[in-house]
mmCIF file of N, CA and C in Angstrom:
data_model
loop_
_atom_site.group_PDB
_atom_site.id
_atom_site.type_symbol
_atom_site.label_atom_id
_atom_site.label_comp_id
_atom_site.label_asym_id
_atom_site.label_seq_id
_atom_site.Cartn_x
_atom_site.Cartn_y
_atom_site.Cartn_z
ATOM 1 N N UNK A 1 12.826 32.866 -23.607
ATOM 2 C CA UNK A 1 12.835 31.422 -23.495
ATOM 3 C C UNK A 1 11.737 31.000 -22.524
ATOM 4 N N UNK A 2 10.481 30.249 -22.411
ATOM 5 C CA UNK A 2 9.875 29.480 -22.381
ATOM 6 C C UNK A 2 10.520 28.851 -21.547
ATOM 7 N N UNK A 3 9.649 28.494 -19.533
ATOM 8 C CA UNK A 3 9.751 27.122 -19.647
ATOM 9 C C UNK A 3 8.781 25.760 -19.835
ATOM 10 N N UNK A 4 9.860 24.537 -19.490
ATOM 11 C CA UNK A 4 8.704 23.960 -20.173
ATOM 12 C C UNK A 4 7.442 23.631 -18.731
ATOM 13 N N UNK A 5 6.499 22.987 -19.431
ATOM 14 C CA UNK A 5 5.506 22.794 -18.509
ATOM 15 C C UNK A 5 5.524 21.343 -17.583
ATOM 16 N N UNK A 6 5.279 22.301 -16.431
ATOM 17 C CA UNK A 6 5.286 21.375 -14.901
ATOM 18 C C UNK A 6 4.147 20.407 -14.539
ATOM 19 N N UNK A 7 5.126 18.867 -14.737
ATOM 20 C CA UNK A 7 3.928 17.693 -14.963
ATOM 21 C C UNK A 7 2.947 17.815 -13.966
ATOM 22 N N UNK A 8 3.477 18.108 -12.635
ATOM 23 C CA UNK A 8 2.172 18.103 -11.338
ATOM 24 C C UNK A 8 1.424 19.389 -11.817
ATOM 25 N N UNK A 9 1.197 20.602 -12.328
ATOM 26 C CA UNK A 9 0.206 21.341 -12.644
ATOM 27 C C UNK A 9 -0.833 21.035 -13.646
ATOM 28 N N UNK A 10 -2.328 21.026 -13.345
ATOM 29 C CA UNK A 10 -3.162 19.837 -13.952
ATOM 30 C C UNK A 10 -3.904 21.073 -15.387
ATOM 31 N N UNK A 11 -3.939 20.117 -16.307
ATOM 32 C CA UNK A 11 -4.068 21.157 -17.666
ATOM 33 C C UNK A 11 -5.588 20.645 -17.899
ATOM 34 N N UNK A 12 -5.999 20.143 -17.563
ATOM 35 C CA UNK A 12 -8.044 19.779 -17.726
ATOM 36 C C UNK A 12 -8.314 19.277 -15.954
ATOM 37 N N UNK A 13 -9.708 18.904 -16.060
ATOM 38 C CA UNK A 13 -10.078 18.799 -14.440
ATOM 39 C C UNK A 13 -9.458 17.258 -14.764
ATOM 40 N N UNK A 14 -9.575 16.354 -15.473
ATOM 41 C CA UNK A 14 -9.467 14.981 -15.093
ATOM 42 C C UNK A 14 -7.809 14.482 -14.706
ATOM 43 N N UNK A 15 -7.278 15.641 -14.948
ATOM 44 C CA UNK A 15 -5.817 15.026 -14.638
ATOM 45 C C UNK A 15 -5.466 15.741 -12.761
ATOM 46 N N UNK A 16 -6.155 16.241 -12.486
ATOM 47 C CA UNK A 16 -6.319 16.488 -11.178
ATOM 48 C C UNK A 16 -6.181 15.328 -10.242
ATOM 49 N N UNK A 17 -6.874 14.611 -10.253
ATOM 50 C CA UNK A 17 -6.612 12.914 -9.751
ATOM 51 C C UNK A 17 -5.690 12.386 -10.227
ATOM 52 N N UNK A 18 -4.945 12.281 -11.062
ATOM 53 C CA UNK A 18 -3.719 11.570 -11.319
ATOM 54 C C UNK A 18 -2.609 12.176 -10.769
ATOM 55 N N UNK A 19 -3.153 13.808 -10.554
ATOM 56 C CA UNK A 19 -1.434 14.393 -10.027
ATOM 57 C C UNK A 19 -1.592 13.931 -8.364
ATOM 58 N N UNK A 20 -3.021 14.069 -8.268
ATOM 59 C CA UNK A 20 -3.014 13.746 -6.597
ATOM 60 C C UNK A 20 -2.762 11.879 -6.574
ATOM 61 N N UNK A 21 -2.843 11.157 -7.293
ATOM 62 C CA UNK A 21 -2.307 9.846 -7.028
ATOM 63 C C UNK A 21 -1.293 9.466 -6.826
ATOM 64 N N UNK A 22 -0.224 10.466 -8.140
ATOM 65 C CA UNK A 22 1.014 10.551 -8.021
ATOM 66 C C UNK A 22 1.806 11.297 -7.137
ATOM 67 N N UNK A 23 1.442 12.120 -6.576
ATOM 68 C CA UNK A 23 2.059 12.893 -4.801
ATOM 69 C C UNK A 23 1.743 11.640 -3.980
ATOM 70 N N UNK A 24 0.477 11.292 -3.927
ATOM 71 C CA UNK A 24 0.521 9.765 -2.944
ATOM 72 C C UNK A 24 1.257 9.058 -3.358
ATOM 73 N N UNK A 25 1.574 8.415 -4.119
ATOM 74 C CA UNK A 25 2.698 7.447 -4.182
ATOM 75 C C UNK A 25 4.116 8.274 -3.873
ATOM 76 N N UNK A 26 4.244 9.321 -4.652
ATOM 77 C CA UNK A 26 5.611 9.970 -3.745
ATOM 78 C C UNK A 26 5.564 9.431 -2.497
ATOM 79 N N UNK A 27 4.544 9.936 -1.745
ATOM 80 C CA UNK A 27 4.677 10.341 -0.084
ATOM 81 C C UNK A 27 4.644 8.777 0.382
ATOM 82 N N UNK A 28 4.289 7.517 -0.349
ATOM 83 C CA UNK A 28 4.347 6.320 0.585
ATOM 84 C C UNK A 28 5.592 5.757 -0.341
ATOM 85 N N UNK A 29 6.167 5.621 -1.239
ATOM 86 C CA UNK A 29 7.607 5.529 -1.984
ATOM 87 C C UNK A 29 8.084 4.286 -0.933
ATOM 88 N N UNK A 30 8.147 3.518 -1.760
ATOM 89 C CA UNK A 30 8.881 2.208 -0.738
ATOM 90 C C UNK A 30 10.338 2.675 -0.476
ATOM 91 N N UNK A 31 10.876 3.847 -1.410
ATOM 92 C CA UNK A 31 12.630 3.774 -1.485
ATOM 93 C C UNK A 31 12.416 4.884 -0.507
ATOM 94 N N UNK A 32 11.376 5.971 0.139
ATOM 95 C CA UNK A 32 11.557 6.505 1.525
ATOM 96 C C UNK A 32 11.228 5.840 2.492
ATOM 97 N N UNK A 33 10.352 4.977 2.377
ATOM 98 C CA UNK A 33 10.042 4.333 3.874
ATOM 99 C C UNK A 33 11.222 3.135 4.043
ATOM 100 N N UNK A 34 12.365 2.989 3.113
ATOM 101 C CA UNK A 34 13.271 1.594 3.235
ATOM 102 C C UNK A 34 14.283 2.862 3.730
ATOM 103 N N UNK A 35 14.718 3.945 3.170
ATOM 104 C CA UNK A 35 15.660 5.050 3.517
ATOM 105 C C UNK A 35 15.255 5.426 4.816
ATOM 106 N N UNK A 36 13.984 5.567 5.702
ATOM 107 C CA UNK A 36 13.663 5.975 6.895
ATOM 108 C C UNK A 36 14.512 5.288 7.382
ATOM 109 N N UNK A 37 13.616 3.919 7.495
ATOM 110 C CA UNK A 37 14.030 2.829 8.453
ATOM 111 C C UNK A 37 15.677 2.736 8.421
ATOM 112 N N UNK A 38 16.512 2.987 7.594
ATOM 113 C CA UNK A 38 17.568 2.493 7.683
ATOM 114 C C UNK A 38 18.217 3.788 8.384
ATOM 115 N N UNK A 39 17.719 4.737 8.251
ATOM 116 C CA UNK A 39 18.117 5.910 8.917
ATOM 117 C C UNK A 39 18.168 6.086 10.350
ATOM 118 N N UNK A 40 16.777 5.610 10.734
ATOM 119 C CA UNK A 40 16.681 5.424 11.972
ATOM 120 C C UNK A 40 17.755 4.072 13.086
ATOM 121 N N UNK A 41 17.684 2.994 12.028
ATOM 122 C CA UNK A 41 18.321 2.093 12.598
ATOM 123 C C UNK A 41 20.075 2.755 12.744
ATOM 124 N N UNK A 42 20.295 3.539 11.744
ATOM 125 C CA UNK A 42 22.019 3.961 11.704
ATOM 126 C C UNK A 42 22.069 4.851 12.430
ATOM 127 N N UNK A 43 21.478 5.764 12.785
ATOM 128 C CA UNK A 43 21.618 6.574 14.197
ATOM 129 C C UNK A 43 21.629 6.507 15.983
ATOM 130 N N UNK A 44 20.693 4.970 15.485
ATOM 131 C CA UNK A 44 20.561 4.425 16.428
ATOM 132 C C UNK A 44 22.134 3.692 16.963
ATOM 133 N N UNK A 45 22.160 3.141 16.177
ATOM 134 C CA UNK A 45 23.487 2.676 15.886
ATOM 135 C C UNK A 45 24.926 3.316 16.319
ATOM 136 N N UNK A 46 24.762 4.621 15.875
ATOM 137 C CA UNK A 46 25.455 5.460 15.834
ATOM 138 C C UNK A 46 25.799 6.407 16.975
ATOM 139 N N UNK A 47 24.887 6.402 17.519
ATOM 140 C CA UNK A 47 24.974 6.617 19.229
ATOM 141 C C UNK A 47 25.042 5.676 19.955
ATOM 142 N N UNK A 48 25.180 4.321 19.751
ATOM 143 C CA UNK A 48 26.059 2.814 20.791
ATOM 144 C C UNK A 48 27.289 3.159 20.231
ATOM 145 N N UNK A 49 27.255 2.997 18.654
ATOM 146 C CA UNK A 49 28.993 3.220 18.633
ATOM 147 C C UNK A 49 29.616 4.295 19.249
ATOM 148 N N UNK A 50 29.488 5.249 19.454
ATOM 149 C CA UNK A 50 29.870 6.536 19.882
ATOM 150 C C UNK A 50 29.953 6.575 21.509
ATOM 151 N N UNK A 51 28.672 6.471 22.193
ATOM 152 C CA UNK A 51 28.674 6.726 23.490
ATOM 153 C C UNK A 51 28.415 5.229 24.597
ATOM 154 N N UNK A 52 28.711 3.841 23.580
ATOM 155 C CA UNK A 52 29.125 2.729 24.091
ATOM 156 C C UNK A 52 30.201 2.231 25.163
ATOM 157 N N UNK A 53 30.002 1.890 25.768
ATOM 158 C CA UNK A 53 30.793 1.024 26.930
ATOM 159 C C UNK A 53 32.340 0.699 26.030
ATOM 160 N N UNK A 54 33.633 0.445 26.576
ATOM 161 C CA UNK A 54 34.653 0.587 25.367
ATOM 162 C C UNK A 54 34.939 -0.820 25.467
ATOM 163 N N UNK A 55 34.305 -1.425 26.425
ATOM 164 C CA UNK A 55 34.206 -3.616 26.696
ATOM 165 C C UNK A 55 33.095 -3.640 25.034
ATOM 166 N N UNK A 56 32.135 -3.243 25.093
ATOM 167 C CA UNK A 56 31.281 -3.681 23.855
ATOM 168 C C UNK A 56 31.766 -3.158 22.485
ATOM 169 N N UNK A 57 32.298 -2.066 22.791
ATOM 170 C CA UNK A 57 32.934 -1.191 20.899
ATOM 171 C C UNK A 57 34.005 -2.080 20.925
ATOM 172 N N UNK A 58 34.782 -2.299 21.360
ATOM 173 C CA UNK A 58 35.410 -3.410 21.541
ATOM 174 C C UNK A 58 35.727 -4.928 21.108
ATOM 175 N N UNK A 59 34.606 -5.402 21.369
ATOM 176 C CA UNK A 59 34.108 -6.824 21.159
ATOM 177 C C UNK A 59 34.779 -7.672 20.098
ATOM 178 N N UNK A 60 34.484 -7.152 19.516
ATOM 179 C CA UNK A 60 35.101 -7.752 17.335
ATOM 180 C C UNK A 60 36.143 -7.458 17.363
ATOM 181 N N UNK A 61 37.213 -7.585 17.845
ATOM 182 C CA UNK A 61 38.919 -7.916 17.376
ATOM 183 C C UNK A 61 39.096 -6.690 17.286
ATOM 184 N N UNK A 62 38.612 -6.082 18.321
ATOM 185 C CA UNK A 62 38.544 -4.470 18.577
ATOM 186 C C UNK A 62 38.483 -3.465 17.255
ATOM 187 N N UNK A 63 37.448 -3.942 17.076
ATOM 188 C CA UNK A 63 36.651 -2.845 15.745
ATOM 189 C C UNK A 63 35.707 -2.619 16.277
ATOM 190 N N UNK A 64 35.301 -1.383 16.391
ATOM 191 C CA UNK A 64 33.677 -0.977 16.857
ATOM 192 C C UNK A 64 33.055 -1.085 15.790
ATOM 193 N N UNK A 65 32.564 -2.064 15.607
ATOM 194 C CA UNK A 65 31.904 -2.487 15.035
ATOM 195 C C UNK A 65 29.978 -1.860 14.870
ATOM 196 N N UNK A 66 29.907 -1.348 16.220
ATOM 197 C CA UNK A 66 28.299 -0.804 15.705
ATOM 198 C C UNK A 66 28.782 0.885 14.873
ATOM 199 N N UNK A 67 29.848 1.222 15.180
ATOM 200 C CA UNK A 67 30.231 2.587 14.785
ATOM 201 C C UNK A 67 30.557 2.059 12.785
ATOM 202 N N UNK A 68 31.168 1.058 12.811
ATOM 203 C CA UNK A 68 30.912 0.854 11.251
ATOM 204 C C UNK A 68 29.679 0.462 10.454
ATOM 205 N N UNK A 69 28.940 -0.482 11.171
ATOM 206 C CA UNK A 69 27.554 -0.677 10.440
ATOM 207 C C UNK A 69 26.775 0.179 10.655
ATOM 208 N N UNK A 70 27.197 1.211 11.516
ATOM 209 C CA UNK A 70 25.838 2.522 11.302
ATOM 210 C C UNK A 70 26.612 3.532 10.308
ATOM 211 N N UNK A 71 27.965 3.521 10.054
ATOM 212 C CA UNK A 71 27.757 4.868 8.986
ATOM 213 C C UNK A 71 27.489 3.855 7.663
ATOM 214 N N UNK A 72 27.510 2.710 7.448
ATOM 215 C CA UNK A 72 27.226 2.129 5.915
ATOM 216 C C UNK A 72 25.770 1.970 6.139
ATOM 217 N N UNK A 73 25.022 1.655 7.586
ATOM 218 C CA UNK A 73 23.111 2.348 7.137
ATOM 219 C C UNK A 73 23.123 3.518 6.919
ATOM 220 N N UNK A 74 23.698 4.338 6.914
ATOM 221 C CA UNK A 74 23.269 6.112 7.283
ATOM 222 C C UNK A 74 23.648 6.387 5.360
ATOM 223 N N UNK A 75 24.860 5.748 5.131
ATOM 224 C CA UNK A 75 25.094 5.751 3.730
ATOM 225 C C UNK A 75 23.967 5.548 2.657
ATOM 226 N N UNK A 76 23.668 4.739 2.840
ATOM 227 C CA UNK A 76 22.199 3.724 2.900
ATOM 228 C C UNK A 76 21.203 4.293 2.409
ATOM 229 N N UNK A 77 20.745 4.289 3.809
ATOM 230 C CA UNK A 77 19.971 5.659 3.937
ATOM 231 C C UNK A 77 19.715 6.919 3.053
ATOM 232 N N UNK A 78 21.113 7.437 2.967
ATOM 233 C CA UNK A 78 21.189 8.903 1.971
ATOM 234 C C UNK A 78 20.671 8.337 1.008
ATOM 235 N N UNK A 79 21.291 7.717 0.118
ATOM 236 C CA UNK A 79 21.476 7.083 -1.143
ATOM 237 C C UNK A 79 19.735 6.491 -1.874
ATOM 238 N N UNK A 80 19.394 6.029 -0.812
ATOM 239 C CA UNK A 80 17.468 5.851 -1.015
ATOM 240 C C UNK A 80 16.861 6.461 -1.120
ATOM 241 N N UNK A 81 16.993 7.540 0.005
ATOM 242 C CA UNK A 81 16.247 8.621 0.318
ATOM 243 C C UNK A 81 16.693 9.842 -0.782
ATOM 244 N N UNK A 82 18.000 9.855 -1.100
ATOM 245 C CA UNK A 82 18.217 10.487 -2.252
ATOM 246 C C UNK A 82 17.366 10.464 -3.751
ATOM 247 N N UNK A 83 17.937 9.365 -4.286
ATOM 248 C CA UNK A 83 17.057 8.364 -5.105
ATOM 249 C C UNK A 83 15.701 8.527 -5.310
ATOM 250 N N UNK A 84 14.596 8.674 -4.247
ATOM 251 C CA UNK A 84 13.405 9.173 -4.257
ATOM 252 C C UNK A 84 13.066 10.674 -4.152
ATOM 253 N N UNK A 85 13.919 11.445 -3.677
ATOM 254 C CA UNK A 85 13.757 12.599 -4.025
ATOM 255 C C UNK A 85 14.235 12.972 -5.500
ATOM 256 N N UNK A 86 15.353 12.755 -6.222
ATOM 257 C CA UNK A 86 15.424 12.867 -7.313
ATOM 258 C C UNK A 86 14.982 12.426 -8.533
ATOM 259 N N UNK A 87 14.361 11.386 -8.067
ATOM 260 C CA UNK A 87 13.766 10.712 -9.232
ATOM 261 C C UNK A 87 12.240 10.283 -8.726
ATOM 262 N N UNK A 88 11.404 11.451 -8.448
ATOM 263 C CA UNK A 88 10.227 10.805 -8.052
ATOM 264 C C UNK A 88 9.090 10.378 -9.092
ATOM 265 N N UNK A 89 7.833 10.066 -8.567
ATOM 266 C CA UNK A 89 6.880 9.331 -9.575
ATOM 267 C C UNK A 89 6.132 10.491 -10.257
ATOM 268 N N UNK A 90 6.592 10.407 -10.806
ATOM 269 C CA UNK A 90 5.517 11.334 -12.285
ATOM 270 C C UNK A 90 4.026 10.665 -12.784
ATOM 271 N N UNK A 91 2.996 11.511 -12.658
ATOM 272 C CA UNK A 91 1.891 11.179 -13.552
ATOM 273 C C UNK A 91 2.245 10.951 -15.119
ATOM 274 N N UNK A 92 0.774 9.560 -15.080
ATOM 275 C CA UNK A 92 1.482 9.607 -16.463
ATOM 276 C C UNK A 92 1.011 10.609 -17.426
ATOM 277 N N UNK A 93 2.032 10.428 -19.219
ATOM 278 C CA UNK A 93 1.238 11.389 -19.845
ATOM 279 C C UNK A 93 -0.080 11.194 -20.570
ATOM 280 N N UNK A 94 -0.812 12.223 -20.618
ATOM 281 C CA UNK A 94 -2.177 12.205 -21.418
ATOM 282 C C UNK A 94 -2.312 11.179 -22.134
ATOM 283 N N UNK A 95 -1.482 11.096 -23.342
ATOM 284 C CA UNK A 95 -1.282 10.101 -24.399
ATOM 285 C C UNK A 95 -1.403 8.613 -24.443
ATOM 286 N N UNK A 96 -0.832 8.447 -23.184
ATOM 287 C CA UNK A 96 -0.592 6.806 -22.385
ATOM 288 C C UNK A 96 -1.449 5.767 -21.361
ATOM 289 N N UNK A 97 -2.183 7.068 -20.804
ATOM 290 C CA UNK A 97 -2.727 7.207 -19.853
ATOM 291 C C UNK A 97 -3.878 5.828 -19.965
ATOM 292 N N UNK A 98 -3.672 5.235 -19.002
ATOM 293 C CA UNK A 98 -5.094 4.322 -19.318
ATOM 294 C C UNK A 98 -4.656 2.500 -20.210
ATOM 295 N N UNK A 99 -3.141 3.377 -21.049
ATOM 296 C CA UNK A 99 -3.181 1.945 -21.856
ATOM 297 C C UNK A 99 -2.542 1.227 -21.345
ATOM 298 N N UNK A 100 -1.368 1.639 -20.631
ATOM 299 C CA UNK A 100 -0.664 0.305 -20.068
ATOM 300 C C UNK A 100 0.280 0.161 -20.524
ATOM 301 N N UNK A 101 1.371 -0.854 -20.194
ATOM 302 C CA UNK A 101 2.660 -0.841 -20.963
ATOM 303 C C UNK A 101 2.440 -2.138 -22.006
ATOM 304 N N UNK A 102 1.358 -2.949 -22.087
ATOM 305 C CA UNK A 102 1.059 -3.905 -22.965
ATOM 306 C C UNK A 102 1.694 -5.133 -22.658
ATOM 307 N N UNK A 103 2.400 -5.494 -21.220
ATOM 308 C CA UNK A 103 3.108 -6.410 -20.955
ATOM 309 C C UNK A 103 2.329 -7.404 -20.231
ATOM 310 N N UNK A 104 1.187 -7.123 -19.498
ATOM 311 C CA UNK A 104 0.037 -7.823 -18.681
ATOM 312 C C UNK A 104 -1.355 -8.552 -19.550
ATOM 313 N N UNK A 105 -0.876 -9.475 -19.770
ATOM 314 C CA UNK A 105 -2.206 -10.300 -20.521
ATOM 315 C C UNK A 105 -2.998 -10.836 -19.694
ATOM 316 N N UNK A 106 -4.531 -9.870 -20.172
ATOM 317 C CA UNK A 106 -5.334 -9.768 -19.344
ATOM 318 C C UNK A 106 -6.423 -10.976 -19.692
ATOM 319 N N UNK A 107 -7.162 -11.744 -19.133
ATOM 320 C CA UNK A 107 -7.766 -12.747 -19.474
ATOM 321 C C UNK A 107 -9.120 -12.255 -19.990
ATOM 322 N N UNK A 108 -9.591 -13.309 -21.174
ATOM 323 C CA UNK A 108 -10.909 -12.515 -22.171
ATOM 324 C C UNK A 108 -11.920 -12.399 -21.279
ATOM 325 N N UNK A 109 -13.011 -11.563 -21.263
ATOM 326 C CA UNK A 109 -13.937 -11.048 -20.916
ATOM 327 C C UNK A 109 -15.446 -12.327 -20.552
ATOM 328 N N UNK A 110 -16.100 -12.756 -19.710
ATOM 329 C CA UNK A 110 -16.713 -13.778 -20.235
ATOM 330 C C UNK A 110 -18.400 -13.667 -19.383
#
C-alpha cells in the first residue's frame, strides 16, 4: 500500500514558493496568534485567581471570578490553537492554482 503524496513536498521547482507561502501563513495564522493571546491572558488570569488576596477572589458574590474567566480563556485558547494545528493552510493544487475561486470581479483592463 502506497502512501499518498505529502502536499508540502514540492513536485517541480515552481511549487517551492507556494509551499514556502503556505508554512508562512501557517506560522502567522490569525487562529494562533488569537489562541496565544488568549492563552497568555488565561494564565495570567489564572495565577490572580489562584494566588489572589481572598478580599479580591471574593469580590462577585463570592465567586472567584478571575479563577473562572481564566479557565474559559485557557479553553479558548486550546480550542484555536487546536483548530490551527489541525486544520492548517495547505498550498493550493496545481490545477487551481492561479485561478481563483471566481467570486472576485475584477474590473476590465484599460
Amino acid at each position: 500500500m502506497t502512501n499518498p503524496p505529502d502536499p508540502l513536498q514540492p513536485s517541480d521547482p515552481g511549487e517551492e514558493e507556494e509551499i514556502r507561502a503556505a508554512r508562512l501563513a501557517n506560522r502567522f495564522d490569525i487562529r494562533r496568534l488569537i489562541g496565544g493571546l488568549f492563552l497568555v491572558y488565561g494564565v495570567v488570569l489564572l495565577i490572580v485567581g489562584i494566588a489572589g488576596s481572598s478580599h479580591v477572589k471574593n469580590k462577585a458574590a463570592g465567586i472567584n471570578i478571575n479563577l473562572w474567566t481564566s479557565i474559559g480563556l485557557l479553553v479558548f485558547a486550546f480550542l484555536m490553537i487546536g483548530w490551527a494545528l489541525l486544520r492548517p493552510v495547505q498550498p493550493e493544487p496545481p490545477e487551481t492554482r492561479g485561478r481563483g475561486s471566481g467570486r472576485i470581479r475584477r474590473a476590465p483592463a484599460t
